[in-house]
Short mmCIF file of C-alpha atoms in Angstrom, two decimals:
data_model
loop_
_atom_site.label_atom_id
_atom_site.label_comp_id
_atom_site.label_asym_id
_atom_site.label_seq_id
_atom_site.Cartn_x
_atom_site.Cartn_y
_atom_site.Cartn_z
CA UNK T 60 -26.46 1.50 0.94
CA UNK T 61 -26.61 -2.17 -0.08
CA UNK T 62 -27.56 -4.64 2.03
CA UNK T 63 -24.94 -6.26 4.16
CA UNK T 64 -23.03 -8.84 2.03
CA UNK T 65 -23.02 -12.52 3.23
CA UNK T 66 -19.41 -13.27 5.00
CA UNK T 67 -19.11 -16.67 3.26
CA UNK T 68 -19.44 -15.06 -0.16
CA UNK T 69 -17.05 -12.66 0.80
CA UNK T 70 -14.44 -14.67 2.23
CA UNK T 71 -14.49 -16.37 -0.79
CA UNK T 72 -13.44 -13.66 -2.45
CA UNK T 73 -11.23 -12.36 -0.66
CA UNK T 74 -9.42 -15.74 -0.51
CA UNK T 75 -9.70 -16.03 -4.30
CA UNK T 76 -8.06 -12.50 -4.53
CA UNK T 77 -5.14 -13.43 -2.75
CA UNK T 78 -4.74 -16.25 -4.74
CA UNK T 79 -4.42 -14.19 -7.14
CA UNK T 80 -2.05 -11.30 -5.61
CA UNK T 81 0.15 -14.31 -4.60
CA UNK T 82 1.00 -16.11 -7.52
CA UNK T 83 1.29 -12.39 -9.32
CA UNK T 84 3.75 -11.49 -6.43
CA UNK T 85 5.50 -15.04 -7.17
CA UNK T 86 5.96 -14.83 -11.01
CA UNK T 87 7.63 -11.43 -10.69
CA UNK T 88 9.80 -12.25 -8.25
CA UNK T 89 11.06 -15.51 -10.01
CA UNK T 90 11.13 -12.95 -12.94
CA UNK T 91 13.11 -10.32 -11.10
CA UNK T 92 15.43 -13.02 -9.73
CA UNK T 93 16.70 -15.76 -12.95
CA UNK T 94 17.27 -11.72 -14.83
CA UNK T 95 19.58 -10.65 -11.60
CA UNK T 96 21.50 -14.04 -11.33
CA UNK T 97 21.37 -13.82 -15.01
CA UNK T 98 23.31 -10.14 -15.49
CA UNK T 99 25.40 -11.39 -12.76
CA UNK T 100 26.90 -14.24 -14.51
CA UNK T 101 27.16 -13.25 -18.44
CA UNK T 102 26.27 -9.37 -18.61
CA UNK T 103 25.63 -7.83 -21.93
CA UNK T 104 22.78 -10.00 -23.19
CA UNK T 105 19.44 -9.56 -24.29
CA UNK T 106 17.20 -12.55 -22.14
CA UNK T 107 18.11 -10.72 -18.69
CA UNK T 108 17.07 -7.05 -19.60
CA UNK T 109 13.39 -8.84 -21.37
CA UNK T 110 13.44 -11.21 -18.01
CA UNK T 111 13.94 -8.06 -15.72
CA UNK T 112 11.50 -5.87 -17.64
CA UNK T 113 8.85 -8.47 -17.76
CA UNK T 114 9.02 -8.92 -13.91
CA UNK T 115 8.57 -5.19 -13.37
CA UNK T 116 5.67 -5.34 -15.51
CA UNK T 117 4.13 -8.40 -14.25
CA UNK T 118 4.91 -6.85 -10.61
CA UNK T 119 2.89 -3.37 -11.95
CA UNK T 120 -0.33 -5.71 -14.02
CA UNK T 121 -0.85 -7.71 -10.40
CA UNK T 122 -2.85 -5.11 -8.71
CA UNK T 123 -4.25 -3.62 -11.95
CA UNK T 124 -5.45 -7.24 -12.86
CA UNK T 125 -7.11 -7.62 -8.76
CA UNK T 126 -9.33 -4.76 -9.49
CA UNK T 127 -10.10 -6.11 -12.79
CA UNK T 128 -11.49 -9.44 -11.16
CA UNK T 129 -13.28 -7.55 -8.48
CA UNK T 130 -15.02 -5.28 -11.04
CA UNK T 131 -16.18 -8.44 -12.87
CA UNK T 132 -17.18 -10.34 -9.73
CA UNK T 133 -19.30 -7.60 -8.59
CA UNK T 134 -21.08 -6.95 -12.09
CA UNK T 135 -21.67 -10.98 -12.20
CA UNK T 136 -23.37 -10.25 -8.63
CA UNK T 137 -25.50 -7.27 -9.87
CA UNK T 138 -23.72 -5.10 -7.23
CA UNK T 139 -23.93 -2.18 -9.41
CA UNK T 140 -22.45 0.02 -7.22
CA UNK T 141 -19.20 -1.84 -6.54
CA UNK T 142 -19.06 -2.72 -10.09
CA UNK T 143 -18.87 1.25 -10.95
CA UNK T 144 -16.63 2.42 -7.86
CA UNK T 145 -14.04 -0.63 -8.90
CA UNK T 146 -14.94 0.30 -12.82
CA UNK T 147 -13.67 3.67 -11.87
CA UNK T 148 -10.47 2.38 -10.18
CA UNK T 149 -9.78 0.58 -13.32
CA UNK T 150 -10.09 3.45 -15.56
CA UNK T 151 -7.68 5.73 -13.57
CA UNK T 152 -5.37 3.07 -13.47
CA UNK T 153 -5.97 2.87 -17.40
CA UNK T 154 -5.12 6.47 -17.39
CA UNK T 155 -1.68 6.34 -15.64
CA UNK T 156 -0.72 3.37 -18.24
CA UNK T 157 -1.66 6.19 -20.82
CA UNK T 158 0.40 8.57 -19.80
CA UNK T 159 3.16 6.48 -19.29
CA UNK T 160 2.66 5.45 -23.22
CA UNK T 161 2.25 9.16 -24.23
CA UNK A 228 5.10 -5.07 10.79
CA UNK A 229 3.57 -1.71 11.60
CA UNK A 230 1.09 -1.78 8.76
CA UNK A 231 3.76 0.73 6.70
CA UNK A 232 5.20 -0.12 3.33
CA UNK A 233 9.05 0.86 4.48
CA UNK A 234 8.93 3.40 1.53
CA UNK A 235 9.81 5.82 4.51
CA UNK A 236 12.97 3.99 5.22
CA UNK A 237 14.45 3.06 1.75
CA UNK A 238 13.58 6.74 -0.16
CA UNK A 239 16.01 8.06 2.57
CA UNK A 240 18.57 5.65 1.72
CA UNK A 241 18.65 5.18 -2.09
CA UNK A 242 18.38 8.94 -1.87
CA UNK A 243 21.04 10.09 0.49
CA UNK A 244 23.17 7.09 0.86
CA UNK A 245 23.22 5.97 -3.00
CA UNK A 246 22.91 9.14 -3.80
CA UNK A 247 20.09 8.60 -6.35
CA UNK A 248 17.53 11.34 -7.45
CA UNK A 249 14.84 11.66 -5.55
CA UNK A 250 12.56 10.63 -8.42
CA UNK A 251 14.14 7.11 -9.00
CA UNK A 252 14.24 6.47 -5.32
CA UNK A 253 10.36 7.20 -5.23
CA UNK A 254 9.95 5.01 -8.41
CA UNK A 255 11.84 2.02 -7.24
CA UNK A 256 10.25 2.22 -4.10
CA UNK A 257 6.83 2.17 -5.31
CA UNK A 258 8.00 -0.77 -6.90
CA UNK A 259 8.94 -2.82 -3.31
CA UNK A 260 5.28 -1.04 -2.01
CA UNK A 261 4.04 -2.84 -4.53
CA UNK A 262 5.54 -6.35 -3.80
CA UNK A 263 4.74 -5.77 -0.38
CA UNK A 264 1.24 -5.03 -0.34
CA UNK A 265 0.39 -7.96 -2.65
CA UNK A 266 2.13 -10.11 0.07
CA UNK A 267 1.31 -9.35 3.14
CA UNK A 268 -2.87 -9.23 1.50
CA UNK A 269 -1.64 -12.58 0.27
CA UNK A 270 -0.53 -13.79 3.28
CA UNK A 271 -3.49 -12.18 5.49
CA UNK A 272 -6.65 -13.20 2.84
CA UNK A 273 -9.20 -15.03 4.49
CA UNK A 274 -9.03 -13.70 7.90
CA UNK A 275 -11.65 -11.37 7.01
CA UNK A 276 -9.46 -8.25 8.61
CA UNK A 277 -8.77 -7.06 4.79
CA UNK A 278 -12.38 -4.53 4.21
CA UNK A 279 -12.93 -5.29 0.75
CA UNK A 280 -15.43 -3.15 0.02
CA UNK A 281 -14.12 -0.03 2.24
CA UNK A 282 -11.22 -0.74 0.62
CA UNK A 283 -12.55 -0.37 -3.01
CA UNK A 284 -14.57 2.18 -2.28
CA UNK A 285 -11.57 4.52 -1.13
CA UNK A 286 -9.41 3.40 -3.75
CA UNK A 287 -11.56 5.57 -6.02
CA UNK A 288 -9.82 8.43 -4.02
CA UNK A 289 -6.25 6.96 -3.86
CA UNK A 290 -5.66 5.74 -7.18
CA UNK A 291 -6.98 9.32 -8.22
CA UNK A 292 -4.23 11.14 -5.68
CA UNK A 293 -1.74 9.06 -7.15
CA UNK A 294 -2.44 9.86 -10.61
CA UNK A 295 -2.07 14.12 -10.31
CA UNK A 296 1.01 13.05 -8.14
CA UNK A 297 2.54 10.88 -10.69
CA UNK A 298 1.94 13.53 -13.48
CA UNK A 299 3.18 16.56 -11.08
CA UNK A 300 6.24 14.73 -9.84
CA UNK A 301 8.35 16.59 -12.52
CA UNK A 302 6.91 19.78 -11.53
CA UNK A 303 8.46 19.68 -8.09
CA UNK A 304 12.25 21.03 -7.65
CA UNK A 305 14.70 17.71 -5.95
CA UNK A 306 14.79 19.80 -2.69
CA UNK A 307 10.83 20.96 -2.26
CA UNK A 308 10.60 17.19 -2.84
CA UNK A 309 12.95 16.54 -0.15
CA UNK A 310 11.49 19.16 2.51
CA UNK A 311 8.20 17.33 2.22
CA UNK A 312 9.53 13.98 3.17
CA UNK A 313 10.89 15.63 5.77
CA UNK A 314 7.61 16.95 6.97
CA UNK A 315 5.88 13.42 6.25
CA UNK A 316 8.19 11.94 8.76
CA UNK A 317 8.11 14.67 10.88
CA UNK A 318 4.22 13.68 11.04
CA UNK A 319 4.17 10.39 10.86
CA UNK A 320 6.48 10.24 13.96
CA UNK A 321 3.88 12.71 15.86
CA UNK A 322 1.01 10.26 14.64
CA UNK A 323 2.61 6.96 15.98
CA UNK A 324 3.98 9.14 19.39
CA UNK A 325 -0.01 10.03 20.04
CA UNK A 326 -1.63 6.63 19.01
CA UNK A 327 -3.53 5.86 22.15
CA UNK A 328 -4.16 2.62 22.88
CA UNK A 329 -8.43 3.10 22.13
CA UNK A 330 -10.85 0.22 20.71
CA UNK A 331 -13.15 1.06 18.51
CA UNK A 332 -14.68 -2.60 18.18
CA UNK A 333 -18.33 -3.42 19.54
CA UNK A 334 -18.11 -6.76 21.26
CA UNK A 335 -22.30 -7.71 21.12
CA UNK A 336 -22.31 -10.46 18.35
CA UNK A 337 -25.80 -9.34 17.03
CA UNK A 338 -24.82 -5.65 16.25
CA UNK A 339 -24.95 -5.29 12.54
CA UNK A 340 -21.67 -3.32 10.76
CA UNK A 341 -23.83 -1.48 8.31
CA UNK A 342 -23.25 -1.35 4.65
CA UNK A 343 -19.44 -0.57 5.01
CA UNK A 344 -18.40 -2.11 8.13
CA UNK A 345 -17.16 -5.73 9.02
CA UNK A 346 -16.50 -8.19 11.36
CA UNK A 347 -13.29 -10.30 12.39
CA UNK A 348 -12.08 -12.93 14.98
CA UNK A 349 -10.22 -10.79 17.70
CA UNK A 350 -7.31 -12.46 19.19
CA UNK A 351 -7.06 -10.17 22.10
CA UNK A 352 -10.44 -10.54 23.59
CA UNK A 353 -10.72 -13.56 21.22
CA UNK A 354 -14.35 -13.29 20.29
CA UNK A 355 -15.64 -11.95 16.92
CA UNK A 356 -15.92 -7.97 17.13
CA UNK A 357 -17.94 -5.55 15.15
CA UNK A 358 -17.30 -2.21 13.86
CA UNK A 359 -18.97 0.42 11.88
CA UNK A 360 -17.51 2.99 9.34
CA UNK A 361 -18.50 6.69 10.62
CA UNK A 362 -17.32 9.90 8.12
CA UNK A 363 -16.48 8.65 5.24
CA UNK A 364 -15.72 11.49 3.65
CA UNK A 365 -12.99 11.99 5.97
CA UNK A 366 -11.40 8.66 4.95
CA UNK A 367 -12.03 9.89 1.07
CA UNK A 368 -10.13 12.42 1.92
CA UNK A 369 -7.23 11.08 3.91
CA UNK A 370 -7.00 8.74 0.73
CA UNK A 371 -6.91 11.27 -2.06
CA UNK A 372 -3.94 12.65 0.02
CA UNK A 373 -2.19 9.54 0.99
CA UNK A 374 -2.28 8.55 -3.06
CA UNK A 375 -1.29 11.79 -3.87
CA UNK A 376 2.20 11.76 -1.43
CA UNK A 377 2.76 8.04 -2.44
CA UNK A 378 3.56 9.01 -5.78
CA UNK A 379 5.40 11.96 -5.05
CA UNK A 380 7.49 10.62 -2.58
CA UNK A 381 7.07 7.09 -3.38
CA UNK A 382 5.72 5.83 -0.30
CA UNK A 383 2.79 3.47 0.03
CA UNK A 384 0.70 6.55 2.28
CA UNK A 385 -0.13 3.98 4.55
CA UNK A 386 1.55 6.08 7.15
CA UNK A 387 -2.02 8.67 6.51
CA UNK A 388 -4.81 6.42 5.81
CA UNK A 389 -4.16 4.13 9.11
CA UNK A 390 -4.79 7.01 11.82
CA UNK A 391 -7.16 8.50 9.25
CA UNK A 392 -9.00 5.23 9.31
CA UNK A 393 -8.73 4.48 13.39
CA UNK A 394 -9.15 7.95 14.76
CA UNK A 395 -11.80 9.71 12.80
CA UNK A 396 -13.90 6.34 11.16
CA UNK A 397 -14.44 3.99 13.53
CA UNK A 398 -11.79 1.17 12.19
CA UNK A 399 -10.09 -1.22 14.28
CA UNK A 400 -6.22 -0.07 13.75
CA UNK A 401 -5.42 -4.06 12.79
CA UNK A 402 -8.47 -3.57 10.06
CA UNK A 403 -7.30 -0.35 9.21
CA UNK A 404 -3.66 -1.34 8.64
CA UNK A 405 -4.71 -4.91 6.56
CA UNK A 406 -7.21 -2.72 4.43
CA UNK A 407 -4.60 -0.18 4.01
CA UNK A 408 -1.76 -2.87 2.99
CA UNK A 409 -4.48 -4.12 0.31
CA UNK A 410 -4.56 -1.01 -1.11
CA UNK A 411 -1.46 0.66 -1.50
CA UNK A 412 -0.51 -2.21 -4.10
CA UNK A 413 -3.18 -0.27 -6.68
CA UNK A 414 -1.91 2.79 -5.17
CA UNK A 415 1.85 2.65 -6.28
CA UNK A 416 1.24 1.01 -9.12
CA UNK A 417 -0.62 3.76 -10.52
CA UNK A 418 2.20 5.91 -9.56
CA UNK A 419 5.05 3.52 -10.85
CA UNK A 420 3.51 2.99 -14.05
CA UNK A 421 4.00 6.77 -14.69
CA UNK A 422 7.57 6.76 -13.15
CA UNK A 423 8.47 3.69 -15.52
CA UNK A 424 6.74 5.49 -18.92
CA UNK A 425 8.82 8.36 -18.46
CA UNK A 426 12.37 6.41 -17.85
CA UNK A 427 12.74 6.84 -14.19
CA UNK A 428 12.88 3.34 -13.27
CA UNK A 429 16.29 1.44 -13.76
CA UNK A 430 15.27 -2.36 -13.52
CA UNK A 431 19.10 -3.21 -12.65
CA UNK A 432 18.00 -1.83 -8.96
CA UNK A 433 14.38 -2.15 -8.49
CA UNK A 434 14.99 -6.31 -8.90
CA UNK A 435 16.98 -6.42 -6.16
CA UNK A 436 15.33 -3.73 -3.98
CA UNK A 437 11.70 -5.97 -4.54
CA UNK A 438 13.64 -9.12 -3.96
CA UNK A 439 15.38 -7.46 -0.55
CA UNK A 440 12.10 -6.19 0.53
CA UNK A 441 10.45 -9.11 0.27
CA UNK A 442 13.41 -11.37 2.31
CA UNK A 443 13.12 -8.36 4.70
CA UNK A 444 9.40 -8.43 5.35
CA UNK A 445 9.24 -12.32 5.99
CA UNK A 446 12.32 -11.63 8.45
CA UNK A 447 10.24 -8.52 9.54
CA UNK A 448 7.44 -10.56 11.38
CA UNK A 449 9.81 -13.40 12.42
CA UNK A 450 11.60 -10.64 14.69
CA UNK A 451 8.58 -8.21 15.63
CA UNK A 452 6.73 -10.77 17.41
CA UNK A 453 9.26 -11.68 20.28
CA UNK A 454 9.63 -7.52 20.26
CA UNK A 455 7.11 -5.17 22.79
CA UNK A 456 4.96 -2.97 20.59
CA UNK A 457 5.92 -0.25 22.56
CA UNK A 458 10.19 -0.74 21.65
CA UNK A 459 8.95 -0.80 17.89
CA UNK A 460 7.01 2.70 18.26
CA UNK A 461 9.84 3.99 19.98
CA UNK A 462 12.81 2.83 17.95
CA UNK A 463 10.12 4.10 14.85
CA UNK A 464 10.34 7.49 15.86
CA UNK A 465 13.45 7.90 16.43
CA UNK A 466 14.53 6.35 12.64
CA UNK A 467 11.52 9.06 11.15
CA UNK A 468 13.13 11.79 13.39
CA UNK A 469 16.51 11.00 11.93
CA UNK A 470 15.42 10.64 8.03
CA UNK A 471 13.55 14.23 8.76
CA UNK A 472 16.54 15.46 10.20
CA UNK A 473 18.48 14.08 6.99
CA UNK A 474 15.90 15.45 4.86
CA UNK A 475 15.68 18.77 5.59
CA UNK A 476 19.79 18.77 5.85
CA UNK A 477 20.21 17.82 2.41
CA UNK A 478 17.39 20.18 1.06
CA UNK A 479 19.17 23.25 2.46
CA UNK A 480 22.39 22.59 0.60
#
């Protein structure tokens, strides 16, 4: 196994990854919300369904896009073996969003 | 509040009381799993109770699980789907019944958590505790099945991996259940992204189920901390006892 990581580096990290789990949370929601109110008031228009569907998405790219930045923060480390076990993560997660395409 | 997503509680109701297929209540609640777990791991980041690296290290297993159950989801007949809810929540109220109050936590500050373990300021005994990760194959395992029963039944397996992780590896249940919310965010979404690819996902209700879920959890832990754990295991049970009961009611018909 590696050698135990430093807890300041990590917290770092971790803080930086909520960061970014928060504001990806955020943007959907405010997404998910303006296409609601939206269909509520004038139905039968094109800006709500693209609103609604982009805040699904967004919701669905937040975690995809956490493992993403952990895979790149551990290569920039050299931890080469949490840079292949999150590597992995993000190529099953490639495969789903493949066979949802197919 | 209890370290589960709440897939367990909606499923049953966009199911039976909207009277949805099974499959789009599992979608749309992988949806509010989702929302959830990038919350809560929002809201709990820096206090050094989320395991990173345990965490990435069994997501390997998870987002794998969640994969063959997102592609076999189809495969399954509305009420085989239905019995094994039932039998989730059938378990899941056993697990939370038998949860003895044990630490796993080494309290000498110079004990060293190993390549996989951690460290966090306990509240309780307020000091900073170690623990160690034992069989990890175990929690590879508990994973791979949790992922795989998230996307089937669109839960966020939380309800597996949380005894999984305190009984058999060593974890801290409040480091089990903040690793375990990190997680099930990659977990559902690998299950979701399926569900939306092959039309099961109407938007019109998963907005408003990610916005409710979201009001609800804020208004969750506003309420559960004036509440004894105890009355929240107890009135826990009896809901899963109830959705089983449901469950396996509407799969005979």
């Amino acid at each position: 196994m590696t050698a135990p990581p430093s807890s300041t580096d990590d917290r770092g990290f971790e803080s930086a990854l909520g960061r970014l789990l928060g504001i990806g949370v955020l943007a959907s929601s405010a997404c998910l919300a303006l296409g609601l109110a939206l269909t509520l008031l004038r139905p039968d228009e094109g800006a709500q369904r693209a609103l609604l569907t982009s805040g699904l998405v967004l919701l669905m790219a937040t975690p995809i896009a956490r493992v993403a930045v952990s895979a790149f923060t551990y290569a920039r480390r050299r931890d080469w073996l949490f840079a292949a076990l999150t590597g992995i993560v993000l190529l099953e997660l490639f495969a789903s969003v493949a066979a949802a395409l197919r | 509040m209890l370290g589960l997503g709440g897939g367990v509680f909606l499923v049953p109701l966009l199911n039976v009381a909207l009277g949805l297929p099974l499959r789009t209540a599992a979608a749309i609640s992988l949806c509010t799993v989702i929302a959830t777990s990038s919350t809560v791991s929002a809201g709990q980041a820096g206090a050094q109770l989320i395991n990173i690296r345990l965490g990435m290290v069994l997501e390997v297993a998870t987002v794998a699980g969640s994969l063959l159950g997102g592609l076999t989801a189809h495969l399954f007949s509305e009420s085989a789907l239905q019995r094994l809810f039932g039998v989730v929540a059938i378990l899941t109220a056993a697990a939370v019944l038998s949860r003895i109050n044990r630490r796993n936590v080494i309290f000498d500050p110079m004990a060293q958590p190993g390549g996989l373990g951690g460290q966090f300021f306990d509240e309780e005994s307020e000091r900073v505790v170690t623990y160690r990760v034992t069989r990890l194959p175990a929690a590879l395992l508990a994973s791979f099945a949790a992922g795989n029963l998230s996307s089937l039944l669109g839960i966020g397996g939380g309800i597996l991996k949380v005894p999984a992780l305190n009984t058999w590896c060593g974890v801290p249940v409040r480091a089990a259940a903040a690793t375990s919310a990190f997680m099930i965010g990659v977990t559902a979404a690998g299950g979701a992204i399926i569900y939306y690819g092959r039309g099961d996902l109407p938007a019109l209700l998963a907005a408003p189920a990610v916005l409710g879920v979201q009001l609800g959890s804020w208004a969750g832990l506003r309420l559960a901390g004036g509440v004894p754990a105890k009355w929240l295991k107890v009135l826990l049970i009896v809901v899963l006892v109830l959705v089983a009961a449901l469950m396996f009611f509407r799969s005979a018909r």
